[in-house]
Amino acid sequence: HHSHGLSPDAISFTSAFKACGLLGDLEQGRQIHEEVRHSLPKLLLPGRDVILATALVGMYARCGSMDKAEETFCELLPRPNVVSWNVLIAGYAQQEQDCEALMCFEQMQREAISPDEFTFVSILKVCGNIKSLELGESIHDEVRKDGSLKRNCFVGTSLVDMYAKCGVLGKAQEVFDKLPDRDVVSWNALISGYSQQGCNTEAINCFLRMQDENVAPNEVTFVCILNACGSMR
């Protein structure tokens, strides 16, 4: 928050940018950005309103317009906080622009901003994409130390997914077995890992165990299991 608190206009535009991002409506988001620039330019002074600026960056990032997200980030956020960095890093990770996500992560650390659970989830996704087991393991050490694993089920699932994509299925299974809450996304990360590595019996055993634990499968689960069954013929 800036020192004066959020004005009604800032709250309205922040909500509008978030809505456009959720809907993936880049054109509408651009129009609202133009409207703010012309009618209330003071709201978009660099460093003036971190929440509004972060919502604007987030809108561009969610709509896949990463050039515009980065340009807005650099222009409006001279001292970005962890939430602002997370929005940019998550955008790059979603677009599989892995080098850019890692460069942001390094820059954030150089500026002495501590990553949080949301940062770790994005960077673990990147580690899986580029098969960077070393960085993935170092993040595993960090989340073990700071308690993120116990607080946030997404972090545990992201670790399972990272180890599975790196082909280290024993470690993926070990992390999975320690998760306090296992939802369909966690099961899918493990099942798809086994399926992609050709460990079809293990994938099917996981699927059976998932049903024993009364977790309902979804489309992703069925695709992995059909692949596993098809490969066993």
Coordinates of N, CA and C in Angstrom, one line a residue:
H1 N 0.8 -1.2 0.0 CA 0.0 0.0 0.0 C 0.9 1.2 0.0
H2 N 0.5 2.3 -0.7 CA 1.2 3.5 -0.6 C 0.7 4.2 0.7
S3 N 1.4 5.3 1.0 CA 1.2 5.9 2.3 C -0.3 6.4 2.6
H4 N -1.0 6.8 1.5 CA -2.3 7.3 1.7 C -3.4 6.3 1.7
G5 N -3.1 5.0 1.6 CA -4.1 4.0 1.5 C -4.6 3.9 0.1
L6 N -5.4 2.9 -0.3 CA -5.9 2.8 -1.6 C -7.1 3.7 -1.8
S7 N -7.1 4.5 -2.9 CA -8.2 5.3 -3.3 C -9.3 4.4 -3.9
P8 N -10.6 4.9 -3.9 CA -11.6 4.1 -4.5 C -11.3 3.8 -6.0
D9 N -10.7 4.8 -6.7 CA -10.4 4.5 -8.1 C -9.3 3.4 -8.2
A10 N -8.3 3.4 -7.4 CA -7.3 2.4 -7.4 C -7.9 1.0 -7.2
I11 N -8.8 0.9 -6.2 CA -9.5 -0.3 -5.9 C -10.2 -0.8 -7.1
S12 N -11.0 0.0 -7.7 CA -11.8 -0.3 -8.9 C -10.9 -0.9 -10.0
F13 N -9.9 -0.1 -10.3 CA -9.0 -0.5 -11.5 C -8.2 -1.8 -11.1
T14 N -7.8 -1.9 -9.9 CA -7.1 -3.1 -9.5 C -8.0 -4.3 -9.7
S15 N -9.3 -4.2 -9.3 CA -10.2 -5.3 -9.5 C -10.5 -5.6 -11.0
A16 N -10.5 -4.5 -11.8 CA -10.8 -4.7 -13.2 C -9.6 -5.4 -13.9
F17 N -8.4 -5.0 -13.5 CA -7.2 -5.7 -14.1 C -7.2 -7.2 -13.7
K18 N -7.5 -7.5 -12.4 CA -7.5 -8.9 -12.0 C -8.6 -9.7 -12.8
A19 N -9.7 -9.1 -13.0 CA -10.8 -9.7 -13.8 C -10.3 -10.0 -15.2
C20 N -9.7 -9.0 -15.8 CA -9.3 -9.2 -17.2 C -8.2 -10.3 -17.3
G21 N -7.3 -10.4 -16.3 CA -6.3 -11.4 -16.2 C -6.9 -12.8 -16.1
L22 N -7.9 -12.9 -15.2 CA -8.6 -14.2 -15.0 C -9.3 -14.7 -16.3
L23 N -9.9 -13.7 -17.0 CA -10.6 -14.0 -18.2 C -9.7 -14.2 -19.4
G24 N -8.4 -13.8 -19.3 CA -7.5 -13.8 -20.4 C -7.9 -12.7 -21.5
D25 N -8.6 -11.6 -21.0 CA -9.1 -10.6 -22.0 C -8.0 -9.5 -22.1
L26 N -7.1 -9.7 -23.0 CA -6.0 -8.7 -23.1 C -6.5 -7.4 -23.7
E27 N -7.4 -7.5 -24.7 CA -7.9 -6.3 -25.3 C -8.6 -5.3 -24.3
Q28 N -9.5 -5.9 -23.5 CA -10.2 -5.1 -22.5 C -9.2 -4.6 -21.5
G29 N -8.2 -5.4 -21.1 CA -7.2 -5.0 -20.1 C -6.4 -3.8 -20.6
R30 N -6.0 -3.9 -21.9 CA -5.3 -2.8 -22.6 C -6.1 -1.5 -22.6
Q31 N -7.4 -1.6 -22.9 CA -8.3 -0.5 -22.9 C -8.4 0.2 -21.5
I32 N -8.5 -0.6 -20.5 CA -8.6 -0.1 -19.1 C -7.3 0.6 -18.7
H33 N -6.1 0.0 -19.1 CA -4.8 0.6 -18.9 C -4.8 2.0 -19.5
E34 N -5.2 2.1 -20.8 CA -5.3 3.4 -21.5 C -6.1 4.4 -20.8
E35 N -7.3 3.9 -20.3 CA -8.2 4.8 -19.6 C -7.6 5.4 -18.3
V36 N -6.9 4.5 -17.6 CA -6.2 5.0 -16.4 C -5.1 6.0 -16.8
R37 N -4.4 5.7 -17.8 CA -3.3 6.6 -18.2 C -3.8 8.0 -18.6
H38 N -5.0 8.0 -19.2 CA -5.5 9.3 -19.7 C -6.3 10.1 -18.6
S39 N -7.1 9.3 -17.9 CA -8.0 10.0 -16.9 C -7.4 10.2 -15.5
L40 N -6.6 9.3 -15.1 CA -6.0 9.4 -13.8 C -4.5 9.0 -13.8
P41 N -3.7 9.8 -14.6 CA -2.3 9.5 -14.7 C -1.5 9.3 -13.5
K42 N -1.9 10.1 -12.4 CA -1.2 10.0 -11.1 C -1.2 8.7 -10.5
L43 N -2.2 7.9 -10.8 CA -2.3 6.5 -10.2 C -1.1 5.6 -10.8
L44 N -0.6 6.0 -12.0 CA 0.4 5.2 -12.6 C 1.8 5.9 -12.6
L45 N 2.0 6.7 -11.5 CA 3.4 7.2 -11.3 C 4.2 6.1 -10.7
P46 N 5.5 6.0 -11.2 CA 6.4 4.9 -10.6 C 6.4 4.9 -9.1
G47 N 6.1 3.7 -8.6 CA 6.2 3.5 -7.1 C 5.0 4.0 -6.4
R48 N 4.0 4.7 -7.1 CA 2.9 5.3 -6.4 C 2.0 4.3 -5.7
D49 N 1.6 3.3 -6.5 CA 0.6 2.3 -6.0 C 1.0 0.9 -6.4
V50 N 1.7 0.3 -5.5 CA 2.3 -1.1 -5.7 C 1.2 -2.1 -6.1
I51 N 0.1 -2.0 -5.3 CA -1.0 -3.0 -5.5 C -1.6 -2.9 -6.9
L52 N -1.9 -1.7 -7.3 CA -2.5 -1.4 -8.6 C -1.5 -1.8 -9.7
A53 N -0.2 -1.4 -9.6 CA 0.8 -1.7 -10.6 C 1.0 -3.2 -10.7
T54 N 1.0 -3.9 -9.6 CA 1.2 -5.4 -9.6 C 0.0 -6.0 -10.3
A55 N -1.2 -5.5 -10.1 CA -2.4 -6.1 -10.7 C -2.3 -5.9 -12.3
L56 N -1.8 -4.8 -12.7 CA -1.6 -4.4 -14.1 C -0.6 -5.4 -14.7
V57 N 0.6 -5.6 -14.0 CA 1.6 -6.5 -14.5 C 1.0 -7.9 -14.6
G58 N 0.2 -8.3 -13.5 CA -0.4 -9.6 -13.5 C -1.4 -9.8 -14.6
M59 N -2.1 -8.8 -15.0 CA -3.1 -8.9 -16.1 C -2.3 -9.2 -17.4
Y60 N -1.3 -8.5 -17.7 CA -0.5 -8.7 -18.9 C 0.1 -10.1 -18.9
A61 N 0.7 -10.5 -17.7 CA 1.3 -11.8 -17.6 C 0.3 -13.0 -17.8
R62 N -0.9 -12.9 -17.2 CA -1.9 -13.9 -17.3 C -2.4 -14.0 -18.7
C63 N -2.4 -12.9 -19.4 CA -2.8 -12.9 -20.8 C -1.7 -13.3 -21.8
G64 N -0.6 -13.6 -21.2 CA 0.6 -14.2 -22.1 C 1.4 -13.1 -22.7
S65 N 1.1 -11.8 -22.4 CA 1.8 -10.7 -23.0 C 3.0 -10.3 -22.1
M66 N 4.1 -11.2 -22.2 CA 5.2 -11.0 -21.2 C 6.0 -9.8 -21.5
D67 N 6.2 -9.4 -22.7 CA 6.9 -8.1 -23.0 C 6.3 -6.9 -22.3
K68 N 5.0 -6.9 -22.4 CA 4.2 -5.8 -21.8 C 4.3 -5.9 -20.3
A69 N 4.2 -7.1 -19.8 CA 4.3 -7.3 -18.3 C 5.6 -6.8 -17.8
E70 N 6.7 -7.2 -18.5 CA 8.0 -6.8 -18.0 C 8.2 -5.2 -18.1
E71 N 7.7 -4.7 -19.3 CA 7.8 -3.2 -19.5 C 7.1 -2.5 -18.4
T72 N 5.9 -2.9 -18.0 CA 5.1 -2.3 -17.0 C 5.8 -2.4 -15.6
F73 N 6.3 -3.6 -15.4 CA 7.0 -3.9 -14.1 C 8.2 -3.0 -13.9
C74 N 9.0 -2.8 -15.0 CA 10.2 -2.0 -14.9 C 9.8 -0.5 -14.7
E75 N 8.7 -0.1 -15.4 CA 8.3 1.3 -15.4 C 7.6 1.7 -14.1
L76 N 6.8 0.8 -13.5 CA 5.9 1.3 -12.4 C 6.4 0.8 -11.1
L77 N 7.3 -0.2 -11.0 CA 7.7 -0.8 -9.8 C 9.2 -0.6 -9.5
P78 N 9.7 0.6 -9.1 CA 11.1 0.8 -8.9 C 11.6 -0.1 -7.7
R79 N 10.7 -0.4 -6.7 CA 11.1 -1.2 -5.6 C 10.1 -2.4 -5.5
P80 N 10.1 -3.3 -6.4 CA 9.1 -4.4 -6.3 C 9.2 -5.2 -5.1
N81 N 8.0 -5.6 -4.5 CA 8.0 -6.6 -3.4 C 7.9 -8.0 -3.9
V82 N 7.8 -8.9 -3.0 CA 7.8 -10.4 -3.3 C 6.5 -10.7 -4.2
V83 N 5.4 -10.0 -3.9 CA 4.2 -10.3 -4.6 C 4.4 -9.9 -6.1
S84 N 5.0 -8.7 -6.3 CA 5.2 -8.2 -7.7 C 6.1 -9.1 -8.4
W85 N 7.2 -9.5 -7.8 CA 8.1 -10.5 -8.4 C 7.4 -11.8 -8.8
N86 N 6.6 -12.3 -7.9 CA 5.9 -13.5 -8.1 C 5.0 -13.5 -9.3
V87 N 4.4 -12.4 -9.5 CA 3.5 -12.2 -10.7 C 4.3 -12.3 -12.0
L88 N 5.4 -11.7 -12.0 CA 6.2 -11.7 -13.2 C 6.8 -13.1 -13.4
I89 N 7.4 -13.7 -12.4 CA 8.0 -15.0 -12.5 C 7.0 -16.1 -12.9
A90 N 5.8 -16.0 -12.3 CA 4.7 -17.0 -12.6 C 4.3 -16.9 -14.1
G91 N 4.3 -15.6 -14.6 CA 3.9 -15.4 -16.0 C 5.0 -16.1 -16.9
Y92 N 6.2 -15.8 -16.6 CA 7.3 -16.5 -17.4 C 7.2 -18.0 -17.3
A93 N 7.0 -18.5 -16.1 CA 7.0 -20.0 -15.9 C 5.8 -20.6 -16.7
Q94 N 4.6 -19.9 -16.6 CA 3.4 -20.4 -17.4 C 3.7 -20.4 -18.9
Q95 N 4.4 -19.5 -19.4 CA 4.7 -19.4 -20.8 C 5.9 -20.2 -21.2
E96 N 6.5 -20.9 -20.2 CA 7.7 -21.8 -20.4 C 8.9 -20.9 -20.9
Q97 N 8.9 -19.7 -20.5 CA 10.1 -18.8 -20.8 C 11.0 -19.0 -19.6
D98 N 11.6 -20.1 -19.5 CA 12.3 -20.6 -18.3 C 13.5 -19.7 -18.0
C99 N 14.3 -19.4 -19.0 CA 15.5 -18.5 -18.7 C 15.1 -17.2 -18.1
E100 N 14.0 -16.6 -18.6 CA 13.6 -15.3 -18.1 C 13.1 -15.4 -16.6
A101 N 12.4 -16.5 -16.4 CA 11.9 -16.8 -15.0 C 13.1 -16.9 -14.0
L102 N 14.1 -17.6 -14.4 CA 15.3 -17.8 -13.6 C 16.0 -16.5 -13.4
M103 N 16.1 -15.7 -14.5 CA 16.8 -14.4 -14.3 C 16.1 -13.5 -13.4
C104 N 14.7 -13.5 -13.4 CA 14.0 -12.7 -12.4 C 14.2 -13.2 -11.0
F105 N 14.2 -14.5 -10.8 CA 14.4 -15.2 -9.5 C 15.8 -14.7 -9.0
E106 N 16.8 -14.7 -9.8 CA 18.2 -14.3 -9.4 C 18.2 -12.9 -9.0
Q107 N 17.6 -12.0 -9.9 CA 17.5 -10.6 -9.6 C 16.8 -10.3 -8.3
M108 N 15.7 -11.0 -8.1 CA 15.0 -10.8 -6.8 C 15.9 -11.1 -5.6
Q109 N 16.6 -12.2 -5.7 CA 17.5 -12.6 -4.6 C 18.7 -11.6 -4.4
R110 N 19.2 -11.1 -5.6 CA 20.2 -10.0 -5.5 C 19.7 -8.8 -4.8
E111 N 18.4 -8.5 -4.9 CA 17.8 -7.3 -4.3 C 17.4 -7.7 -2.8
A112 N 17.8 -8.8 -2.4 CA 17.5 -9.3 -1.0 C 16.0 -9.4 -0.6
I113 N 15.2 -9.8 -1.6 CA 13.8 -10.1 -1.4 C 13.7 -11.6 -1.2
S114 N 13.2 -12.0 0.0 CA 13.1 -13.4 0.2 C 11.9 -14.0 -0.6
P115 N 12.2 -15.2 -1.2 CA 11.1 -15.8 -1.9 C 10.1 -16.4 -1.0
D116 N 8.9 -16.6 -1.4 CA 7.8 -17.3 -0.6 C 7.3 -18.5 -1.3
E117 N 6.2 -19.1 -0.8 CA 5.7 -20.4 -1.4 C 5.4 -20.2 -2.8
F118 N 4.8 -19.0 -3.2 CA 4.4 -18.9 -4.6 C 5.6 -18.8 -5.5
T119 N 6.7 -18.1 -5.0 CA 7.9 -18.1 -5.8 C 8.4 -19.5 -6.1
F120 N 8.5 -20.3 -5.0 CA 9.0 -21.7 -5.1 C 8.2 -22.5 -6.0
V121 N 6.8 -22.4 -6.0 CA 6.0 -23.2 -6.9 C 6.4 -22.9 -8.4
S122 N 6.5 -21.6 -8.7 CA 6.9 -21.2 -10.1 C 8.3 -21.7 -10.5
I123 N 9.2 -21.6 -9.6 CA 10.6 -22.0 -9.9 C 10.7 -23.5 -10.0
L124 N 10.0 -24.2 -9.2 CA 10.0 -25.7 -9.3 C 9.4 -26.1 -10.6
K125 N 8.4 -25.4 -11.1 CA 7.9 -25.7 -12.5 C 9.0 -25.5 -13.5
V126 N 9.7 -24.4 -13.4 CA 10.8 -24.2 -14.3 C 11.9 -25.3 -14.2
C127 N 12.2 -25.7 -13.0 CA 13.2 -26.8 -12.8 C 12.8 -28.1 -13.5
G128 N 11.5 -28.4 -13.4 CA 10.9 -29.6 -14.1 C 11.0 -29.4 -15.6
N129 N 10.7 -28.2 -16.1 CA 10.8 -28.0 -17.6 C 12.2 -28.2 -18.1
I130 N 13.2 -27.6 -17.4 CA 14.6 -27.6 -18.0 C 15.4 -28.8 -17.3
K131 N 14.7 -29.6 -16.6 CA 15.4 -30.8 -15.9 C 16.6 -30.4 -15.1
S132 N 16.4 -29.3 -14.3 CA 17.5 -28.8 -13.5 C 17.3 -29.4 -12.0
L133 N 17.8 -30.6 -11.9 CA 17.6 -31.3 -10.6 C 18.4 -30.6 -9.5
E134 N 19.6 -30.0 -9.8 CA 20.4 -29.3 -8.8 C 19.6 -28.2 -8.2
L135 N 19.1 -27.3 -9.0 CA 18.3 -26.1 -8.5 C 17.1 -26.6 -7.7
G136 N 16.4 -27.7 -8.3 CA 15.2 -28.2 -7.6 C 15.5 -28.7 -6.2
E137 N 16.7 -29.4 -6.1 CA 17.0 -29.9 -4.8 C 17.4 -28.8 -3.8
S138 N 18.0 -27.7 -4.3 CA 18.3 -26.6 -3.4 C 17.0 -25.9 -2.9
I139 N 16.0 -25.9 -3.8 CA 14.8 -25.3 -3.4 C 14.1 -26.2 -2.4
H140 N 14.2 -27.5 -2.6 CA 13.6 -28.5 -1.6 C 14.2 -28.3 -0.2
D141 N 15.6 -28.0 -0.2 CA 16.2 -27.7 1.1 C 15.6 -26.5 1.7
E142 N 15.4 -25.4 0.9 CA 14.9 -24.2 1.4 C 13.5 -24.3 2.0
V143 N 12.6 -25.0 1.2 CA 11.3 -25.1 1.7 C 11.2 -26.0 2.9
R144 N 12.1 -27.0 3.1 CA 12.1 -27.8 4.3 C 12.5 -26.9 5.5
K145 N 13.4 -26.0 5.3 CA 13.9 -25.2 6.4 C 12.8 -24.1 6.8
D146 N 12.2 -23.5 5.8 CA 11.3 -22.4 6.2 C 9.8 -22.9 6.4
G147 N 9.5 -24.2 6.3 CA 8.2 -24.7 6.7 C 7.2 -24.6 5.7
S148 N 7.6 -24.1 4.4 CA 6.6 -24.0 3.4 C 5.9 -25.3 3.1
L149 N 6.6 -26.4 3.2 CA 6.0 -27.7 2.8 C 4.8 -28.1 3.7
K150 N 4.9 -27.7 5.0 CA 3.8 -28.0 5.9 C 2.7 -27.0 5.7
R151 N 3.0 -25.8 5.3 CA 1.9 -24.8 5.2 C 1.2 -24.8 3.9
N152 N 1.8 -25.2 2.8 CA 1.2 -25.1 1.5 C 1.3 -26.3 0.7
C153 N 0.2 -27.0 0.4 CA 0.1 -28.2 -0.3 C 0.6 -28.1 -1.8
F154 N 0.5 -26.8 -2.3 CA 1.0 -26.6 -3.7 C 2.5 -26.8 -3.8
V155 N 3.2 -26.5 -2.7 CA 4.7 -26.6 -2.8 C 5.1 -28.1 -2.8
G156 N 4.4 -28.9 -2.0 CA 4.7 -30.3 -2.0 C 4.4 -31.0 -3.4
T157 N 3.2 -30.6 -3.9 CA 2.9 -31.1 -5.3 C 3.9 -30.7 -6.3
S158 N 4.3 -29.4 -6.2 CA 5.3 -28.9 -7.2 C 6.6 -29.7 -7.1
L159 N 7.0 -30.1 -5.9 CA 8.2 -30.9 -5.7 C 8.1 -32.2 -6.3
V160 N 6.9 -32.9 -6.1 CA 6.6 -34.2 -6.7 C 6.8 -34.1 -8.2
D161 N 6.1 -33.0 -8.8 CA 6.2 -32.8 -10.2 C 7.6 -32.6 -10.7
M162 N 8.3 -31.8 -10.0 CA 9.7 -31.5 -10.4 C 10.6 -32.7 -10.5
Y163 N 10.5 -33.5 -9.4 CA 11.3 -34.8 -9.3 C 10.9 -35.8 -10.4
A164 N 9.6 -35.9 -10.6 CA 9.0 -36.8 -11.6 C 9.5 -36.4 -13.0
K165 N 9.5 -35.0 -13.3 CA 9.9 -34.6 -14.6 C 11.4 -34.7 -14.8
C166 N 12.1 -34.7 -13.7 CA 13.6 -34.9 -13.8 C 13.9 -36.4 -13.8
G167 N 12.9 -37.3 -13.7 CA 13.1 -38.7 -13.8 C 13.6 -39.3 -12.5
V168 N 13.5 -38.6 -11.4 CA 13.9 -39.1 -10.1 C 12.7 -39.6 -9.3
L169 N 12.2 -40.7 -9.8 CA 10.8 -41.1 -9.3 C 10.8 -41.6 -7.9
G170 N 11.9 -42.2 -7.4 CA 12.0 -42.6 -6.0 C 11.8 -41.4 -5.1
K171 N 12.5 -40.3 -5.5 CA 12.4 -39.0 -4.7 C 11.0 -38.4 -4.8
A172 N 10.4 -38.5 -6.0 CA 9.0 -38.0 -6.2 C 8.0 -38.8 -5.3
Q173 N 8.2 -40.1 -5.2 CA 7.3 -40.9 -4.4 C 7.5 -40.6 -2.9
E174 N 8.8 -40.4 -2.5 CA 9.1 -40.1 -1.1 C 8.5 -38.8 -0.6
V175 N 8.6 -37.8 -1.5 CA 8.0 -36.5 -1.1 C 6.4 -36.7 -1.1
F176 N 5.9 -37.4 -2.1 CA 4.5 -37.6 -2.2 C 3.9 -38.3 -0.9
D177 N 4.7 -39.3 -0.4 CA 4.2 -40.1 0.7 C 4.2 -39.3 2.0
K178 N 4.9 -38.2 2.0 CA 5.0 -37.3 3.2 C 3.9 -36.2 3.1
L179 N 3.3 -36.0 2.0 CA 2.3 -34.9 1.9 C 1.2 -35.0 2.9
P180 N 0.9 -34.0 3.6 CA -0.3 -34.1 4.6 C -1.6 -34.2 3.9
D181 N -1.8 -33.5 2.7 CA -3.0 -33.6 2.0 C -2.7 -34.0 0.5
R182 N -3.3 -35.0 0.0 CA -3.0 -35.4 -1.4 C -4.3 -35.3 -2.2
D183 N -4.3 -34.3 -3.1 CA -5.4 -34.1 -3.9 C -5.2 -34.7 -5.3
V184 N -6.1 -34.5 -6.2 CA -6.0 -35.1 -7.5 C -4.8 -34.6 -8.3
V185 N -4.4 -33.3 -8.0 CA -3.3 -32.7 -8.7 C -2.0 -33.4 -8.3
S186 N -1.9 -33.7 -7.0 CA -0.7 -34.4 -6.4 C -0.6 -35.8 -7.0
W187 N -1.7 -36.5 -7.0 CA -1.7 -37.9 -7.6 C -1.3 -37.8 -9.1
N188 N -1.9 -36.9 -9.8 CA -1.6 -36.8 -11.3 C -0.1 -36.5 -11.5
A189 N 0.5 -35.7 -10.6 CA 2.0 -35.4 -10.8 C 2.8 -36.7 -10.7
L190 N 2.4 -37.6 -9.8 CA 3.1 -38.8 -9.6 C 2.8 -39.8 -10.7
I191 N 1.5 -40.0 -11.0 CA 1.1 -40.9 -12.0 C 1.7 -40.6 -13.4
S192 N 1.6 -39.3 -13.7 CA 2.2 -38.9 -15.0 C 3.7 -39.1 -15.1
G193 N 4.3 -38.9 -13.9 CA 5.8 -39.1 -13.9 C 6.1 -40.6 -14.2
Y194 N 5.4 -41.5 -13.5 CA 5.6 -42.9 -13.8 C 5.3 -43.2 -15.2
S195 N 4.2 -42.7 -15.7 CA 3.8 -43.0 -17.1 C 4.8 -42.5 -18.1
Q196 N 5.3 -41.3 -17.9 CA 6.3 -40.7 -18.9 C 7.6 -41.5 -18.9
Q197 N 7.9 -42.1 -17.7 CA 9.2 -42.8 -17.6 C 9.0 -44.3 -18.1
G198 N 7.8 -44.6 -18.5 CA 7.5 -46.0 -18.9 C 7.3 -47.0 -17.8
C199 N 7.2 -46.4 -16.6 CA 6.9 -47.3 -15.4 C 5.4 -47.5 -15.3
N200 N 4.9 -48.3 -16.2 CA 3.4 -48.4 -16.4 C 2.7 -49.1 -15.2
T201 N 3.4 -50.2 -14.7 CA 2.8 -50.9 -13.6 C 2.6 -50.0 -12.4
E202 N 3.7 -49.2 -12.1 CA 3.7 -48.3 -11.0 C 2.6 -47.2 -11.2
A203 N 2.4 -46.7 -12.4 CA 1.4 -45.7 -12.7 C 0.0 -46.3 -12.4
I204 N -0.2 -47.6 -12.8 CA -1.5 -48.2 -12.6 C -1.7 -48.5 -11.1
N205 N -0.7 -48.9 -10.4 CA -0.8 -49.1 -8.9 C -1.1 -47.9 -8.2
C206 N -0.5 -46.7 -8.6 CA -0.9 -45.4 -8.0 C -2.3 -45.1 -8.2
F207 N -2.8 -45.4 -9.4 CA -4.2 -45.1 -9.8 C -5.2 -45.9 -8.9
L208 N -4.8 -47.2 -8.7 CA -5.6 -48.0 -7.8 C -5.6 -47.5 -6.4
R209 N -4.4 -47.1 -5.9 CA -4.2 -46.6 -4.6 C -5.0 -45.3 -4.4
M210 N -5.0 -44.5 -5.4 CA -5.7 -43.2 -5.4 C -7.2 -43.5 -5.2
Q211 N -7.8 -44.5 -5.9 CA -9.2 -44.8 -5.7 C -9.5 -45.4 -4.3
D212 N -8.5 -46.2 -3.8 CA -8.7 -46.7 -2.4 C -8.8 -45.5 -1.4
E213 N -8.1 -44.4 -1.7 CA -8.1 -43.2 -0.8 C -9.3 -42.3 -1.1
N214 N -10.1 -42.7 -2.0 CA -11.4 -42.0 -2.4 C -11.1 -40.6 -3.0
V215 N -10.0 -40.5 -3.8 CA -9.7 -39.3 -4.5 C -10.2 -39.5 -6.0
A216 N -11.1 -38.6 -6.4 CA -11.8 -38.8 -7.7 C -10.8 -38.4 -8.8
P217 N -10.5 -39.3 -9.8 CA -9.7 -38.9 -10.9 C -10.3 -37.9 -11.8
N218 N -9.5 -37.2 -12.6 CA -10.0 -36.2 -13.6 C -9.4 -36.6 -15.0
E219 N -9.7 -35.7 -15.9 CA -9.3 -36.0 -17.3 C -7.8 -36.3 -17.4
V220 N -7.0 -35.5 -16.7 CA -5.5 -35.7 -16.8 C -5.1 -37.1 -16.3
T221 N -5.8 -37.5 -15.2 CA -5.5 -38.9 -14.7 C -5.8 -39.9 -15.7
F222 N -7.0 -39.8 -16.4 CA -7.4 -40.8 -17.4 C -6.4 -40.9 -18.6
V223 N -6.0 -39.7 -19.0 CA -5.0 -39.7 -20.1 C -3.8 -40.4 -19.8
C224 N -3.2 -40.2 -18.6 CA -2.0 -40.9 -18.1 C -2.2 -42.4 -18.0
I225 N -3.4 -42.8 -17.5 CA -3.6 -44.2 -17.3 C -3.9 -44.9 -18.6
L226 N -4.6 -44.2 -19.5 CA -4.8 -44.8 -20.9 C -3.4 -45.0 -21.6
N227 N -2.5 -44.0 -21.4 CA -1.2 -44.1 -22.0 C -0.5 -45.3 -21.4
A228 N -0.6 -45.4 -20.1 CA 0.1 -46.5 -19.4 C -0.4 -47.9 -19.9
C229 N -1.7 -48.0 -20.0 CA -2.4 -49.3 -20.4 C -2.0 -49.6 -21.8
G230 N -2.0 -48.5 -22.7 CA -1.7 -48.7 -24.1 C -0.2 -49.2 -24.3
S231 N 0.7 -48.7 -23.4 CA 2.1 -49.1 -23.5 C 2.4 -50.5 -23.1
M232 N 1.4 -51.1 -22.3 CA 1.6 -52.4 -21.7 C 1.2 -53.5 -22.6
R233 N 0.6 -53.2 -23.8 CA 0.1 -54.3 -24.6 C 1.3 -55.1 -25.2

